[in-house]
Short mmCIF file of C-alpha atoms and ligand atoms in Angstrom, two decimals:
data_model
loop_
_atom_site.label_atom_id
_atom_site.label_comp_id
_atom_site.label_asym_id
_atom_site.label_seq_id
_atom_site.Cartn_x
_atom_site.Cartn_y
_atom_site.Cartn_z
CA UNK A 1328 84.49 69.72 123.59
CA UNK A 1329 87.05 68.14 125.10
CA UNK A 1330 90.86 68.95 125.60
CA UNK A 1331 93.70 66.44 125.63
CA UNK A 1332 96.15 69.02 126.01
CA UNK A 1333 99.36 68.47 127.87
CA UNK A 1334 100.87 71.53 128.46
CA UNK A 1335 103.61 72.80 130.57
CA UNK A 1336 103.32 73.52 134.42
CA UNK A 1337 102.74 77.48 133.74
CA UNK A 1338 100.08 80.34 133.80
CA UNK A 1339 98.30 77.86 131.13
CA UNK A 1340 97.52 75.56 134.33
CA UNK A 1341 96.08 78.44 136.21
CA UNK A 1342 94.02 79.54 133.38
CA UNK A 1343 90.31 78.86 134.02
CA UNK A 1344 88.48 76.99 131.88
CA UNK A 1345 87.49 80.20 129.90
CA UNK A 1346 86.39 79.49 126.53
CA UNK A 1347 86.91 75.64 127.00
CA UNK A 1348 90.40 76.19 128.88
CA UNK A 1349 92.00 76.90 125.37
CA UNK A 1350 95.65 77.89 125.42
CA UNK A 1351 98.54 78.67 123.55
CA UNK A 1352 100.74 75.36 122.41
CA UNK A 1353 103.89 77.25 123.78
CA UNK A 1354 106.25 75.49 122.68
CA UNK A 1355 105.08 76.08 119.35
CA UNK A 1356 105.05 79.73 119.87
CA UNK A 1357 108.62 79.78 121.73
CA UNK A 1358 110.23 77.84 118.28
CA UNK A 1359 108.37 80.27 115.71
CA UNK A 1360 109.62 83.76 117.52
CA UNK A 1361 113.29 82.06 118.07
CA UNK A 1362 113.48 81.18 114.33
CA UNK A 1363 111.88 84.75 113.47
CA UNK A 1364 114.54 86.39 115.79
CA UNK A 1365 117.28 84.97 113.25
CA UNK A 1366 115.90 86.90 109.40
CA UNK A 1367 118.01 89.96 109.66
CA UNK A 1368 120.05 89.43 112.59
CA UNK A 1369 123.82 90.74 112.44
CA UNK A 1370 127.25 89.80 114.37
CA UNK A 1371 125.94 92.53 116.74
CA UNK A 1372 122.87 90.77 117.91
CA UNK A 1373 120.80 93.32 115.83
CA UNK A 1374 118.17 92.94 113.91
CA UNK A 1375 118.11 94.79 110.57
CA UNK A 1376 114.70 94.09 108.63
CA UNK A 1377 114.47 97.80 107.20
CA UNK A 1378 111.43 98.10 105.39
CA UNK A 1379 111.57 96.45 102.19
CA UNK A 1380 114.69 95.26 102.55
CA UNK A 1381 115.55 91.87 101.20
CA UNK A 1382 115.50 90.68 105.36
CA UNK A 1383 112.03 92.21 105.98
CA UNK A 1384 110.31 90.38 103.05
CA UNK A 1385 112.43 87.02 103.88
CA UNK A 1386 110.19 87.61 106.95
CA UNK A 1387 107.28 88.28 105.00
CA UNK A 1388 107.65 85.24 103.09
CA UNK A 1389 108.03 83.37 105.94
CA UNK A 1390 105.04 84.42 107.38
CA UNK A 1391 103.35 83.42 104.25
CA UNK A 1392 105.09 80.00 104.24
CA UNK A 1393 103.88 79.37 107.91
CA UNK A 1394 100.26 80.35 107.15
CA UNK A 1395 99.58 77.79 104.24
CA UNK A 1396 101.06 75.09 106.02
CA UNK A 1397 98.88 75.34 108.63
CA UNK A 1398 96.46 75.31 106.41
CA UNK A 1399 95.16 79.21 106.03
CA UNK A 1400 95.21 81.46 103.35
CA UNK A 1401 98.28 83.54 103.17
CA UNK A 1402 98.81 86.85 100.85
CA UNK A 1403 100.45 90.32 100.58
CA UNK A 1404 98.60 93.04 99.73
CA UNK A 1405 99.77 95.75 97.01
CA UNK A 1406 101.15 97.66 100.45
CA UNK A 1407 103.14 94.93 100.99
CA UNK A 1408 100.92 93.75 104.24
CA UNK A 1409 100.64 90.48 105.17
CA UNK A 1410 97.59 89.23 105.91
CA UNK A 1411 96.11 85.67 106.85
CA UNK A 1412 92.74 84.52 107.04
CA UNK A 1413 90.79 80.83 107.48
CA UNK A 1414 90.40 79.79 103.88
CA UNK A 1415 86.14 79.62 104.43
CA UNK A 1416 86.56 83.83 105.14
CA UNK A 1417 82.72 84.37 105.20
CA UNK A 1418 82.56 87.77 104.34
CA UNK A 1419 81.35 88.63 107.86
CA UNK A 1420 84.18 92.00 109.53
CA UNK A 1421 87.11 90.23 110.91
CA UNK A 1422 88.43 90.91 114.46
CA UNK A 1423 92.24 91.12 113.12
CA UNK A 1424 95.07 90.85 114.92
CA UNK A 1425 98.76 91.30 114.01
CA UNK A 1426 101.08 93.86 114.50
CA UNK A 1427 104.84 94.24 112.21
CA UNK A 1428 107.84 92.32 111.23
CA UNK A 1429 109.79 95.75 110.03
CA UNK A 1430 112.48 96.89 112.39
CA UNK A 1431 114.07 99.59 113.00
CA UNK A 1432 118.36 99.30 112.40
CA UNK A 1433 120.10 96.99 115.36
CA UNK A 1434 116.73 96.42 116.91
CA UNK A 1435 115.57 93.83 119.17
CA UNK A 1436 113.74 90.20 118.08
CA UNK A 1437 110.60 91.23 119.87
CA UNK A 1438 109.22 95.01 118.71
CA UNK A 1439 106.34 93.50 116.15
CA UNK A 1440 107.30 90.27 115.50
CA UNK A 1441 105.99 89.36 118.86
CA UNK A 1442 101.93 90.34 118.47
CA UNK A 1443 102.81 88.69 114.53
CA UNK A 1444 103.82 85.64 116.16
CA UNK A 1445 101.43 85.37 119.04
CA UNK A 1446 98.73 85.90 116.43
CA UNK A 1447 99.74 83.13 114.26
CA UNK A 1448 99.98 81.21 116.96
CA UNK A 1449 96.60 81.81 118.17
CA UNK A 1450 95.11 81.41 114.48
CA UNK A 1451 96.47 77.64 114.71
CA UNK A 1452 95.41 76.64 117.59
CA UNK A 1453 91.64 77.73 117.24
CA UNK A 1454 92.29 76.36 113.66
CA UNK A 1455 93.38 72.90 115.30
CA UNK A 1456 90.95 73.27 118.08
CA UNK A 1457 88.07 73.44 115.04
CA UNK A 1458 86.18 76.03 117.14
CA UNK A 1459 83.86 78.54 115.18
CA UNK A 1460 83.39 81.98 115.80
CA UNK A 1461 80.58 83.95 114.33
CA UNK A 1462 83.62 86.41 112.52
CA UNK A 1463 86.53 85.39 111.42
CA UNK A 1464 89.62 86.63 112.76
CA UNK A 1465 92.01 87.31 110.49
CA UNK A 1466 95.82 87.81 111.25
CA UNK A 1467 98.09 91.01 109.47
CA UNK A 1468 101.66 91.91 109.57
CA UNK A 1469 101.96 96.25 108.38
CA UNK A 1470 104.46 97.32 106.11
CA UNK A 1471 106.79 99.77 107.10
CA UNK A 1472 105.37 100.19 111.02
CA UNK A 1473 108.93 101.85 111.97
CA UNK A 1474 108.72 105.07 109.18
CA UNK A 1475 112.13 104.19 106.57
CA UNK A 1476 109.16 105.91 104.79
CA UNK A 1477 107.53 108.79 107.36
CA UNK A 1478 105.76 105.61 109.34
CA UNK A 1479 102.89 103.25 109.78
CA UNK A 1480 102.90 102.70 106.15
CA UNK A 1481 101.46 99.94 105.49
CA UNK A 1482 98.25 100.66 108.14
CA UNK A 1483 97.58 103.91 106.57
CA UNK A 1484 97.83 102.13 103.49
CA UNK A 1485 94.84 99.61 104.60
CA UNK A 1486 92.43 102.92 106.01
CA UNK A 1487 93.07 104.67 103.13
CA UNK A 1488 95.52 107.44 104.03
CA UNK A 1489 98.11 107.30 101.14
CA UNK A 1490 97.79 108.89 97.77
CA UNK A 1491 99.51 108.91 94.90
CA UNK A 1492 101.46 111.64 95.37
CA UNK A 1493 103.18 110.04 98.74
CA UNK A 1494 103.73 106.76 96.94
CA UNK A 1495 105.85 108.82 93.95
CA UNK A 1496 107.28 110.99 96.04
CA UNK A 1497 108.40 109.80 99.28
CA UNK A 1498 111.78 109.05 99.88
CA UNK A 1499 114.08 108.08 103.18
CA UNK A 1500 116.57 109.87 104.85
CA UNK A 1501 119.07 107.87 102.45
CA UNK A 1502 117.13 109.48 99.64
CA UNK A 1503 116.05 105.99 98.82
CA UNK A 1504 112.68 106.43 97.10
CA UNK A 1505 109.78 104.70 98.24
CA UNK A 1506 108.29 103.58 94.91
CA UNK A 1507 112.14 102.03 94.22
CA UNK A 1508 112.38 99.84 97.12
CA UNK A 1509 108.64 98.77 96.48
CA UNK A 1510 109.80 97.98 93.13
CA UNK A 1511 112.99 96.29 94.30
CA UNK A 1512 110.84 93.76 96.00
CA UNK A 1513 108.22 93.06 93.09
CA UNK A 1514 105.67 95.24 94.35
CA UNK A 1515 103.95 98.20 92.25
CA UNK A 1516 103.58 101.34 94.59
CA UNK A 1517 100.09 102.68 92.85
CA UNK A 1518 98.87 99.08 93.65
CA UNK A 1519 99.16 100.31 97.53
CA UNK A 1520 96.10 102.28 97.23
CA UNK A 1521 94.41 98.69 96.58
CA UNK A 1522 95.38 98.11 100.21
CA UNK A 1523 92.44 99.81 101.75
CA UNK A 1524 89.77 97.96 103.17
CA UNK A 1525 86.29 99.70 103.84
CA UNK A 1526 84.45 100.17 107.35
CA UNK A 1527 82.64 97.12 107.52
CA UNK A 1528 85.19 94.88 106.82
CA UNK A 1529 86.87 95.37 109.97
CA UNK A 1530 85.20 94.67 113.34
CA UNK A 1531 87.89 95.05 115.11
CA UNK A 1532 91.67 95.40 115.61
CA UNK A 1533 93.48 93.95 118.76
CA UNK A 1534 97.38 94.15 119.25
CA UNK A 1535 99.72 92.47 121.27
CA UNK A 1536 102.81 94.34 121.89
CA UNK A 1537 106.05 94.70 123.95
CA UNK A 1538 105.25 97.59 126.23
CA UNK A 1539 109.43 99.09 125.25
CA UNK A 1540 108.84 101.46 128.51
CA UNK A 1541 109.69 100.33 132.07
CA UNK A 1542 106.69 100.59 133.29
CA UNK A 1543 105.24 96.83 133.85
CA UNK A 1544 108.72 95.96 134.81
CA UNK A 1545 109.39 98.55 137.28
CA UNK A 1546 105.82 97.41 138.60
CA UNK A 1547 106.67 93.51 138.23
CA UNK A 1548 103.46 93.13 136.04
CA UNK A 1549 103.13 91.10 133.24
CA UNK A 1550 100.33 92.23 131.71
CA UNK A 1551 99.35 96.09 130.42
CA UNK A 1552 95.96 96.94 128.92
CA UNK A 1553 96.50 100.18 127.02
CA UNK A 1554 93.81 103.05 127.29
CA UNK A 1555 95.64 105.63 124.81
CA UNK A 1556 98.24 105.89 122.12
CA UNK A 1557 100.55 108.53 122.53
CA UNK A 1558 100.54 111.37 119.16
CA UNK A 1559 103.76 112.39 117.30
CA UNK A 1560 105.16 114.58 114.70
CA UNK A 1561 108.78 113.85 112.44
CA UNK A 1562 110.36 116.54 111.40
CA UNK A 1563 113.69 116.21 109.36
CA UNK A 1564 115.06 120.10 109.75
CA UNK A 1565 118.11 121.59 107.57
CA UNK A 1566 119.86 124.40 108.99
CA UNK A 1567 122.00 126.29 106.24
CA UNK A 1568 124.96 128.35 106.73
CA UNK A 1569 128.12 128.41 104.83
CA UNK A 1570 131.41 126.43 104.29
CA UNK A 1571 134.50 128.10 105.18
CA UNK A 1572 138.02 127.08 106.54
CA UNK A 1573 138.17 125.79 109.76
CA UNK A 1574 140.97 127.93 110.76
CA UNK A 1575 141.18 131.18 108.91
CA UNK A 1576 137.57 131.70 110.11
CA UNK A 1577 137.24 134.08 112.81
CA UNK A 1578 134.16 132.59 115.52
CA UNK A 1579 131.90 135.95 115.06
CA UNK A 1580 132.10 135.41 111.07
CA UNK A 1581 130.78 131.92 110.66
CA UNK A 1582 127.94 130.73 109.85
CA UNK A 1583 127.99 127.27 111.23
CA UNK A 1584 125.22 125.45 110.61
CA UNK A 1585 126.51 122.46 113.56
CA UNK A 1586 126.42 125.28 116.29
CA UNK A 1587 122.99 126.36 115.10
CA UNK A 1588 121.79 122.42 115.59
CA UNK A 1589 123.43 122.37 118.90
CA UNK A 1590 122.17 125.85 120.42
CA UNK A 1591 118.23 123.83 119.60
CA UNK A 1592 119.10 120.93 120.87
CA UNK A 1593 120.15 123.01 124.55
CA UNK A 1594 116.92 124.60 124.06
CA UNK A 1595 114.53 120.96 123.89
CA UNK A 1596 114.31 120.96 128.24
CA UNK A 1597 113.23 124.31 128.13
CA UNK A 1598 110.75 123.90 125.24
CA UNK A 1599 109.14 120.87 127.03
CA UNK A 1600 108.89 122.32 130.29
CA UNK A 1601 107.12 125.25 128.68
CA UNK A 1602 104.64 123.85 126.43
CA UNK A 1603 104.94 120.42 126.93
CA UNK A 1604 103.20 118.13 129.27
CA UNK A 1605 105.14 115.56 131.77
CA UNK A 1606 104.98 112.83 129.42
CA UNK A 1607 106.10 114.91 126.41
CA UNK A 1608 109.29 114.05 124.61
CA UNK A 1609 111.22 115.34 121.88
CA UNK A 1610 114.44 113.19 120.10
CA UNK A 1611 117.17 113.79 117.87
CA UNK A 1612 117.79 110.42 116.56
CA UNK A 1613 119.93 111.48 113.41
CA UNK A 1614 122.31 114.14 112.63
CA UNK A 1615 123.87 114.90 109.47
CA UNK A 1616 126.88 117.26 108.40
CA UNK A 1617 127.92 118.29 105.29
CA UNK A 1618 130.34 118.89 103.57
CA UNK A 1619 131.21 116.54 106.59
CA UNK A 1620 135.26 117.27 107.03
CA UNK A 1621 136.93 118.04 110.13
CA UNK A 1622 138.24 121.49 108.81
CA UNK A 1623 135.74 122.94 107.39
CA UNK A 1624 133.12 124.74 109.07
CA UNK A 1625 129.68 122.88 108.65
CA UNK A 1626 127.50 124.33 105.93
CA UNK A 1627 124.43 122.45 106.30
CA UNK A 1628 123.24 120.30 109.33
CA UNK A 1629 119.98 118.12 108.63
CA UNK A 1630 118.43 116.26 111.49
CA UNK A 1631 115.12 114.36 112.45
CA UNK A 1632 113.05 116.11 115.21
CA UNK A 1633 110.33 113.09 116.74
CA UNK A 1634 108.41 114.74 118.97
CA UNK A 1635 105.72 113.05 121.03
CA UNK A 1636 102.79 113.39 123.60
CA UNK A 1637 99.46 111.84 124.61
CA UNK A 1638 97.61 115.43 124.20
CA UNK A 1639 97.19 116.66 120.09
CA UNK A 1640 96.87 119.97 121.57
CA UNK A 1641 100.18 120.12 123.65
CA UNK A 1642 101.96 118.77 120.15
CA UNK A 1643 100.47 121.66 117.98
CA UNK A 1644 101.86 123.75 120.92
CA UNK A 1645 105.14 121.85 120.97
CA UNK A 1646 105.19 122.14 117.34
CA UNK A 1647 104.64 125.91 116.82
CA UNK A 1648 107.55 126.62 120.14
CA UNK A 1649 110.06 124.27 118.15
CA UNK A 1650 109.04 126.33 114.59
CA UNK A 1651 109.54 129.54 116.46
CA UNK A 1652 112.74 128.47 118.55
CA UNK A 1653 114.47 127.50 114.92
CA UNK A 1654 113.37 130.60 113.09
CA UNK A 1655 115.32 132.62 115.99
CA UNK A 1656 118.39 130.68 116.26
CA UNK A 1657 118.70 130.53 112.30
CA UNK A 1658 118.11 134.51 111.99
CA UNK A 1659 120.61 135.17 115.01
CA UNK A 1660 123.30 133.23 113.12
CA UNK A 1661 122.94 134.13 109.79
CA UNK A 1662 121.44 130.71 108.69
CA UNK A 1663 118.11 129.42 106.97
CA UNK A 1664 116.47 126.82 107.83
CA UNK A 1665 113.49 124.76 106.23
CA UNK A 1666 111.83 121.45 107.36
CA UNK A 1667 109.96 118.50 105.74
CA UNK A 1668 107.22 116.53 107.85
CA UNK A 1669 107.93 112.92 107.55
CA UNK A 1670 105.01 112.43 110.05
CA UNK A 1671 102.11 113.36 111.91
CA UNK A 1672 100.52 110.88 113.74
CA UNK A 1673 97.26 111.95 116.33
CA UNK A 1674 97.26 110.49 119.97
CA UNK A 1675 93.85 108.18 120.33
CA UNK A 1676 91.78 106.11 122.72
CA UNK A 1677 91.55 102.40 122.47
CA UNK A 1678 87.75 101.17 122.55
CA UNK A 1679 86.24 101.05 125.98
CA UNK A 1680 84.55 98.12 125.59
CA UNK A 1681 87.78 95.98 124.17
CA UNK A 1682 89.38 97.95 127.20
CA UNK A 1683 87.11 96.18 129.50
CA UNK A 1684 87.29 92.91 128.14
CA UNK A 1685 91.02 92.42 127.67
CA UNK A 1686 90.97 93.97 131.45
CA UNK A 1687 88.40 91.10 132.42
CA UNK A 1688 90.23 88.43 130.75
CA UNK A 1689 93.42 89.01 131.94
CA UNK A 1690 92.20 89.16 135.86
CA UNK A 1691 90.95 85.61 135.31
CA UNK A 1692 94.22 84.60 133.61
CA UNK A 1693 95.71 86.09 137.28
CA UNK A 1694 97.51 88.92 135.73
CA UNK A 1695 96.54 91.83 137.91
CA UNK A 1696 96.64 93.86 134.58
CA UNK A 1697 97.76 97.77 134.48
CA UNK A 1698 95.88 99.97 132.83
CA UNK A 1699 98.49 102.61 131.06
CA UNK A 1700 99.32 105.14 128.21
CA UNK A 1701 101.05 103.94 124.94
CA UNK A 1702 104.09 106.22 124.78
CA UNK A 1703 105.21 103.98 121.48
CA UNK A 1704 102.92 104.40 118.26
CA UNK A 1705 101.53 101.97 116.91
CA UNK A 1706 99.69 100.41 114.17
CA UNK A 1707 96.69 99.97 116.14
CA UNK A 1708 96.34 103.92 116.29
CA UNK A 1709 95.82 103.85 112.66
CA UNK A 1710 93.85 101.42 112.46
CA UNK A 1711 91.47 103.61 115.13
CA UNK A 1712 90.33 105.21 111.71
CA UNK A 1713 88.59 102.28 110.63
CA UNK A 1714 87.26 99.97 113.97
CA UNK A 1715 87.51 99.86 117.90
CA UNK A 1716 90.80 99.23 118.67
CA UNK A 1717 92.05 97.48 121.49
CA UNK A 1718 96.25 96.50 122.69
CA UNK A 1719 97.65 94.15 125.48
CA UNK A 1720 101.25 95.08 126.52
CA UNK A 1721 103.82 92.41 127.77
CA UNK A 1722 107.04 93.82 129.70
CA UNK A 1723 110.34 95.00 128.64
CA UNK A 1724 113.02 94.00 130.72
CA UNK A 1725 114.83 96.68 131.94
CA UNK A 1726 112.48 98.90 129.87
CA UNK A 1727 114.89 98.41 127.23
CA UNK A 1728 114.08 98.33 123.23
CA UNK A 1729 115.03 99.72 119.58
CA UNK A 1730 117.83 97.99 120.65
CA UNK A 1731 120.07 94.27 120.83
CA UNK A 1732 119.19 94.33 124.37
CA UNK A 1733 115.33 94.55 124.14
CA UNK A 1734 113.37 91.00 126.21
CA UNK A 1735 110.38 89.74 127.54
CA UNK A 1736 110.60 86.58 129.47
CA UNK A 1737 108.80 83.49 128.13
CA UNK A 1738 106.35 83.29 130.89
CA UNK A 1739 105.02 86.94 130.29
CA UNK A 1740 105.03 86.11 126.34
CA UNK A 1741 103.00 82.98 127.35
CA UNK A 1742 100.27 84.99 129.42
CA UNK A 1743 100.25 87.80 127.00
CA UNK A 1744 99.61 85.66 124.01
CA UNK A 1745 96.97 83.62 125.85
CA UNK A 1746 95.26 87.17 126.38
CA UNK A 1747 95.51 87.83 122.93
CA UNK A 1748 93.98 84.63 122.11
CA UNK A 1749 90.81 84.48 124.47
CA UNK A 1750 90.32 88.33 123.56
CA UNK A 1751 90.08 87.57 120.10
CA UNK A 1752 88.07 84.63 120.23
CA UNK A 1753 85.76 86.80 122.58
CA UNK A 1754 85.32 89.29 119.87
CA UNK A 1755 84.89 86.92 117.29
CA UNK A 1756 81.98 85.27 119.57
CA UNK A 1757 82.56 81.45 119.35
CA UNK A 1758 79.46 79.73 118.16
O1 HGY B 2920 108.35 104.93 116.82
C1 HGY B 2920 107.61 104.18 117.42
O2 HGY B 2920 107.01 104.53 118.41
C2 HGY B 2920 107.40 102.77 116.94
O3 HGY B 2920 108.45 101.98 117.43
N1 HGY B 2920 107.37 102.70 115.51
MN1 MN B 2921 106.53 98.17 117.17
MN1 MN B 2922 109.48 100.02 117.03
#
């Protein structure tokens, strides 16, 4: 086979002539994330793509659009996943690759879209490039990665983790219901459960991914190979107490339900150092007051706990210390307090093997790869359930992300989607 390919001076002219020397047409690549990185994007430089809001499926459609006119099948299944395939799918397991196009609010152009992207990217050009593989590889966009609805939706979804009770009765922190915003956007929630796809389907389940840590940039690497996926648990707390007047209210009679929120939050350091490991972390990413006036002592305060680390055991320890810290705090002040899990999440390996290869294939691309920890969840730990699992990380500069700020430069994208693309195509075994 030959290649006429004229690409720019770059890690592409480096690359050995692996798998025929194939690479990424970057350009390509560079034009599709730019005009990704403007569905949902506000005067602040955020992105908003909620899941299913009316930005998130104009990606979605998008997606779709791009797939069929490169000539693949394109679809959304009843989860609201995207997934492409070559039109001949034999029904051999697919090595799939993808990642999300959800974001979280004011979010960055990158988190997701960028292993979407790369992927489609990669489909066309082996689609272009006619080369076979024994399985086909098959490219998917999750619903709901970033938890509106608890999280990794639309992955659970596809290894067969919802039920009909979550789809009826799970509702944001808006008290949005799921099964309403599904509807909004023409899909039927019960048809979710048709998402899931059995064992041998799947062979395996690669993602490409912006590491959002400072690691690889701290390091000046481009490339991270990831071993593990950090675990997590969601909380959304309410502490109760009682209204009363701001200023008739003597200090020893209230029962303020803001000063019980902030005595746990001073008690997180302590918590972690106790039970917690050194990569343990615990946020309070949204805090709510009611009845929300500035003179009138707070009756209720609800807040998310996300609480995360690499070890299931430390997080059932973590968990039981923050269950036991809020019990105290709410008996010493005279409040209740009560706590729904929005999620639970288990830390896991990624696949030895797929470890090895993406480690192999990045040293001959020149990358010097890192082998590190996932402290970001991920699809890919979901999809654990159901194949070997493997994830490439590119860098975040400035370790920055979740946020208008979040980049990668173009020449890390480049290497990290040519990765992606000679690790799939090595899993897929070209014929
Ligand atoms: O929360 C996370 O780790 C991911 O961004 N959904
Ligand atoms: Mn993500
Ligand atoms: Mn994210």
């Amino acid at each position: 086979m030959h290649y006429n390919v004229e690409l720019p001076k770059s890690w592409n002219d480096m690359a050995p002539k692996l798998h025929n020397g194939i690479v990424v047409d970057m350009r390509r690549l560079r034009s599709n994330i730019e005009r990704f990185a403007e569905i949902g994007r506000n005067e602040d430089g955020g992105i908003y793509r909620m899941a299913f809001s009316a930005a998130d499926f104009e990606a979605r459609t998008a997606l779709i659009e791009s797939l069929k006119q490169i000539g693949l099948h394109g679809e959304m299944d009843g989860a609201g996943n995207v997934i492409g395939r070559p039109k001949s799918q034999r029904d051999q397991a697919a090595v799939m690759i993808g990642s999300h196009l959800d974001s979280v609010p004011a979010a960055g152009c990158l988190d997701g879209a960028l292993g979407v992207l790369c992927g489609l990217e990669c489909l066309q050009r082996i689609k272009e490039q006619k080369i076979e593989t024994r399985r086909p590889i098959e490219l998917v966009a999750f619903s709901d990665e970033e938890g509106r609805f608890g999280s990794l939706f639309g992955s659970k979804a596809m290894v067969g983790e919802i039920n009909p009770d979550l789809l009826q009765t799970t509702v944001d922190l808006s008290g949005v219901a799921l099964a309403d915003a599904m509807r909004e956007r023409g899909l039927e929630p019960l048809k979710a459960l048709s998402a899931r796809r059995s064992r041998d389907s799947v062979h395996a389940y690669v993602e490409l991914h912006i590491e959002q840590g400072p690691t690889l940039d701290r390091l000046g690497k481009p490339i991270g190979v990831v071993n593990a996926i950090t675990g997590l648990f969601k909380w959304c707390i309410r502490l109760k107490g009682e209204a009363d007047h701001a200023g008739t209210t003597p200090m020893p009679m209230r029962k303020d339900a803001f000063s019980g929120l902030a005595e746990f939050a001073g008690e997180i350091p302590r918590i972690l150092e106790e039970h917690g490991g050194e990569r343990s972390v615990a946020t309070i990413g949204r805090v709510k007051l009611s009845p929300g006036t500035a003179n009138t002592v707070p009756a209720l305060a609800e807040f998310t706990l996300d609480v995360r680390d690499a070890d299931a055991r430390k997080l059932a320890t973590l968990a039981d210390a923050f269950r036991t810290a809020l019990s105290a705090i709410a008996r010493r002040r005279g409040l209740m307090f009560e706590f729904d899990i929005l999620s639970e999440v288990p830390p896991v390996s990624c696949d030895a093997r797929i470890v090895e290869d993406i480690l192999r294939i990045a040293g001959e691309l020149h990358a010097d790869p890192v082998l590190m920890p996932s402290g970001a969840a991920h699809d890919a730990q979901v999809m654990a359930r159901l194949a070997p699992i493997g994830m490439i990380f590119v860098p975040s500069v400035g370790g920055r992300s979740h946020s208008p700020a979040e980049w990668t430069h173009w020449e890390d994208i480049e290497l990290g989607a040519n990765v992606l693309l000679r690790t799939a195509l090595q899993l897929a075994e070209v014929v």
